[in-house]
Coordinates of C-alpha atoms in Angstrom, one line a residue:
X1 CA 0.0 0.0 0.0
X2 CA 2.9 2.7 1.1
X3 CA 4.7 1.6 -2.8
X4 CA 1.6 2.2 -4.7
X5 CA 0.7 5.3 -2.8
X6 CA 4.4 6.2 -3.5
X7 CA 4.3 5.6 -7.0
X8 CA 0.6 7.5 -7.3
X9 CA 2.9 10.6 -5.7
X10 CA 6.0 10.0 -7.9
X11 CA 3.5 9.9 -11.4
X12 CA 1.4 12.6 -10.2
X13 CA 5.3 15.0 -9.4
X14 CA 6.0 13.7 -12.5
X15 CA 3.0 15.0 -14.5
X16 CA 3.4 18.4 -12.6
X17 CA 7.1 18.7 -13.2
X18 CA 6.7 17.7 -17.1
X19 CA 3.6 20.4 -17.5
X20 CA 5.8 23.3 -15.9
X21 CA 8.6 22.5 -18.0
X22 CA 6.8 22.3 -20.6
X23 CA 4.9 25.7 -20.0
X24 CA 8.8 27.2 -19.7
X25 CA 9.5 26.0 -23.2
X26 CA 6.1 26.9 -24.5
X27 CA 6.9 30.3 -23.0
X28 CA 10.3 30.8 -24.7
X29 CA 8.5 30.1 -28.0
X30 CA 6.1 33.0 -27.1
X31 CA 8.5 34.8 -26.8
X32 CA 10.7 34.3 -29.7
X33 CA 8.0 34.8 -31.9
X34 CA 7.1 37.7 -29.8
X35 CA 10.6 39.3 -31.4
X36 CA 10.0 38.0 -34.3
X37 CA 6.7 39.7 -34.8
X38 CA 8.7 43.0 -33.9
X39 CA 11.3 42.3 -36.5
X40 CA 8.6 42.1 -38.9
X41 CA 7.0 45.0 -38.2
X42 CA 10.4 47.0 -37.6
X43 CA 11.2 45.8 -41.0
X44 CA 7.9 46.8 -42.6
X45 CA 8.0 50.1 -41.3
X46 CA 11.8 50.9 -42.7
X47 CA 10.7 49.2 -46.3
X48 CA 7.3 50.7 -46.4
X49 CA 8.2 54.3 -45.6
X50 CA 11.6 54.5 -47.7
X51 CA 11.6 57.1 -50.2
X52 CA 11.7 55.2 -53.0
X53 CA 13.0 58.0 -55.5
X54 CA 16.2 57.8 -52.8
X55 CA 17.0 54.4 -53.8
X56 CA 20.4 54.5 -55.7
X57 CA 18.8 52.6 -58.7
X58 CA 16.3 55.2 -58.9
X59 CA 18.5 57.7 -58.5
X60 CA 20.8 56.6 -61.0
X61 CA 17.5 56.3 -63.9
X62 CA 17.0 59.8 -63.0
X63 CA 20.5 61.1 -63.3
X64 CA 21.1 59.3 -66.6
X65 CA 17.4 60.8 -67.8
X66 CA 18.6 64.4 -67.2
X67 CA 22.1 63.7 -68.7
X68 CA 20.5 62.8 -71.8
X69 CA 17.6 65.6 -71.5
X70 CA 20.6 68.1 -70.9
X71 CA 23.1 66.8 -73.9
X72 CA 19.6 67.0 -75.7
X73 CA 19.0 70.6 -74.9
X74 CA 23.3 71.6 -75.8
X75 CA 22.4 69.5 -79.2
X76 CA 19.3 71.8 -80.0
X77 CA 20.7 75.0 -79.0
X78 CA 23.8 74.3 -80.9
X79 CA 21.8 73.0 -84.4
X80 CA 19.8 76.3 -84.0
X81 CA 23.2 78.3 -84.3
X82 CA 24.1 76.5 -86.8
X83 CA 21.1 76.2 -89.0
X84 CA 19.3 79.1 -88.0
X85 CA 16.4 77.2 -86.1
X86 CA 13.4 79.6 -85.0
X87 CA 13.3 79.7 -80.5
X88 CA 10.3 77.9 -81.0
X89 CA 11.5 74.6 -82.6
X90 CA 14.5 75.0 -79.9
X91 CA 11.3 75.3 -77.2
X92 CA 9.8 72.3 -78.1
X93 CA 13.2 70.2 -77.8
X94 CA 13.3 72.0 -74.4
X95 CA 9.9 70.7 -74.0
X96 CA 10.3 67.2 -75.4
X97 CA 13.6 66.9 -72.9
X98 CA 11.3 68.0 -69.7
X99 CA 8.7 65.2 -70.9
X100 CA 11.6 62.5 -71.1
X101 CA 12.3 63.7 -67.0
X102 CA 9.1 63.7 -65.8
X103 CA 7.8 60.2 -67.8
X104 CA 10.8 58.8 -65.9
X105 CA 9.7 60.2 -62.6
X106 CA 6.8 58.9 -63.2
X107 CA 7.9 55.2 -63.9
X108 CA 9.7 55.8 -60.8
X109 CA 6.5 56.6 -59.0
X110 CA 5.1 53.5 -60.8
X111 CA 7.6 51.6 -59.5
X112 CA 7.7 52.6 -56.0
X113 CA 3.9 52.2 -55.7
X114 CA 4.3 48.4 -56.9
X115 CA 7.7 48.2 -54.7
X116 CA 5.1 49.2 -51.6
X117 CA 2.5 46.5 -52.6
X118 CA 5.2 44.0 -52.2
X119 CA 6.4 45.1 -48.8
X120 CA 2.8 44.8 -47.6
X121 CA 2.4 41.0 -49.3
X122 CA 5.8 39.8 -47.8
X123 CA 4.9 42.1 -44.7
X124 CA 1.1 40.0 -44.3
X125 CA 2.5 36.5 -45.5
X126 CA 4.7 36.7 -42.4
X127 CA 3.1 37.6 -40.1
X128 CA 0.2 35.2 -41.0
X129 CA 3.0 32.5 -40.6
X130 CA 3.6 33.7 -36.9
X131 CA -0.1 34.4 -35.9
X132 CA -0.3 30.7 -37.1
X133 CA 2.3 29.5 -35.1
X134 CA 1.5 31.5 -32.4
X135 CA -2.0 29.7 -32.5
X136 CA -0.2 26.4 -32.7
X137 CA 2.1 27.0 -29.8
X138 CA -1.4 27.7 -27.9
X139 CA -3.0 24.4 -28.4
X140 CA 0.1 22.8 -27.4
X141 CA 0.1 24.6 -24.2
X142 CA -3.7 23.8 -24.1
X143 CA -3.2 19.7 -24.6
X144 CA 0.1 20.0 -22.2
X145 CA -1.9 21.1 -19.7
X146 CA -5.2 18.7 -20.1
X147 CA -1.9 15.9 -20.2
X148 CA -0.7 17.0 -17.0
X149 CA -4.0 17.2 -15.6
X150 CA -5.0 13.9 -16.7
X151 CA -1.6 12.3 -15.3
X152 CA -2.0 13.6 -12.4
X153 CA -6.1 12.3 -12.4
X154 CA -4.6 8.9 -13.0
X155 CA -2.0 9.2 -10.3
X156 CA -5.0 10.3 -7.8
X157 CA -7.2 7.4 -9.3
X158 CA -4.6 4.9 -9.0
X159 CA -4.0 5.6 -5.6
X160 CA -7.5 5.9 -4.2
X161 CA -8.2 2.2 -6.3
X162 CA -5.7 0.4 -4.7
X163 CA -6.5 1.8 -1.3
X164 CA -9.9 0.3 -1.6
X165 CA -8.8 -2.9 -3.1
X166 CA -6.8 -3.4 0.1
X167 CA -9.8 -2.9 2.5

């Protein structure tokens, strides 16, 4: 009777001491995902609110897109020396070289509005991944703790049962 009342104790310890080290582990995973959730967001917030236009690719498109406008503007001032061209066919190359800046620009603006769109798809996709495993870290805790509770129910069963097959 003392050994099985003994052992009833020793399962039931057991059951405790597996369910709070389990709820330690299950609390470092909280956690990590915890800082990984900030890392996402951290990350979202420096890609999603860059200046695109800043970008050194960007930058260089735009740079190369008035170098040519400028060399473009040189070329149609120096032909109208030359060939006597009226100020208004020198205007419109002036013109035509001002629409070559801004339809860059603009497919700069295109870009960076599409560049946003994917910051907010890789931004969501993530942290759908860690709500999820967030959820699954929360049944675990959930069935470690109906585990526990059903060890230690056994424990307590097994012990009562063989006190009353003794009498």
């Amino acid at each position: 009777m003392i050994g099985t009342l003994i052992g009833g104790g020793i399962g039931a310890l057991g059951s405790v001491v597996g369910a709070i080290g389990s709820a330690r582990k299950m609390k470092q995973a909280g956690n990590m995902l915890t800082a990984q959730q900030a890392q996402n967001q951290t990350w979202y917030d420096k890609e999603y609110n860059t200046d695109y236009t800043q970008r050194a690719d960007a930058q260089a498109i735009l740079n190369r897109t008035r170098e040519m406008a400028n060399e473009n503007r040189k070329r149609a001032r120096g032909m109208a020396v030359v060939s006597g061209a009226t100020d208004e066919a020198v205007a419109m190359e002036n013109e035509a070289s001002n629409n070559m800046v801004s339809d860059t620009m603009g497919n700069i603006n295109q870009s960076a509005d599409a560049y946003k769109q994917s910051v907010q798809g890789q931004f969501r996709a993530t942290q759908q991944q860690l709500d999820q495993q967030q959820y699954n870290n929360k049944i675990s805790e959930a069935q470690n703790i109906a585990n526990a509770a059903s060890g230690v129910s056994k424990a307590g069963a097994g012990i009562v049962g063989s006190i009353f097959d003794k009498k």
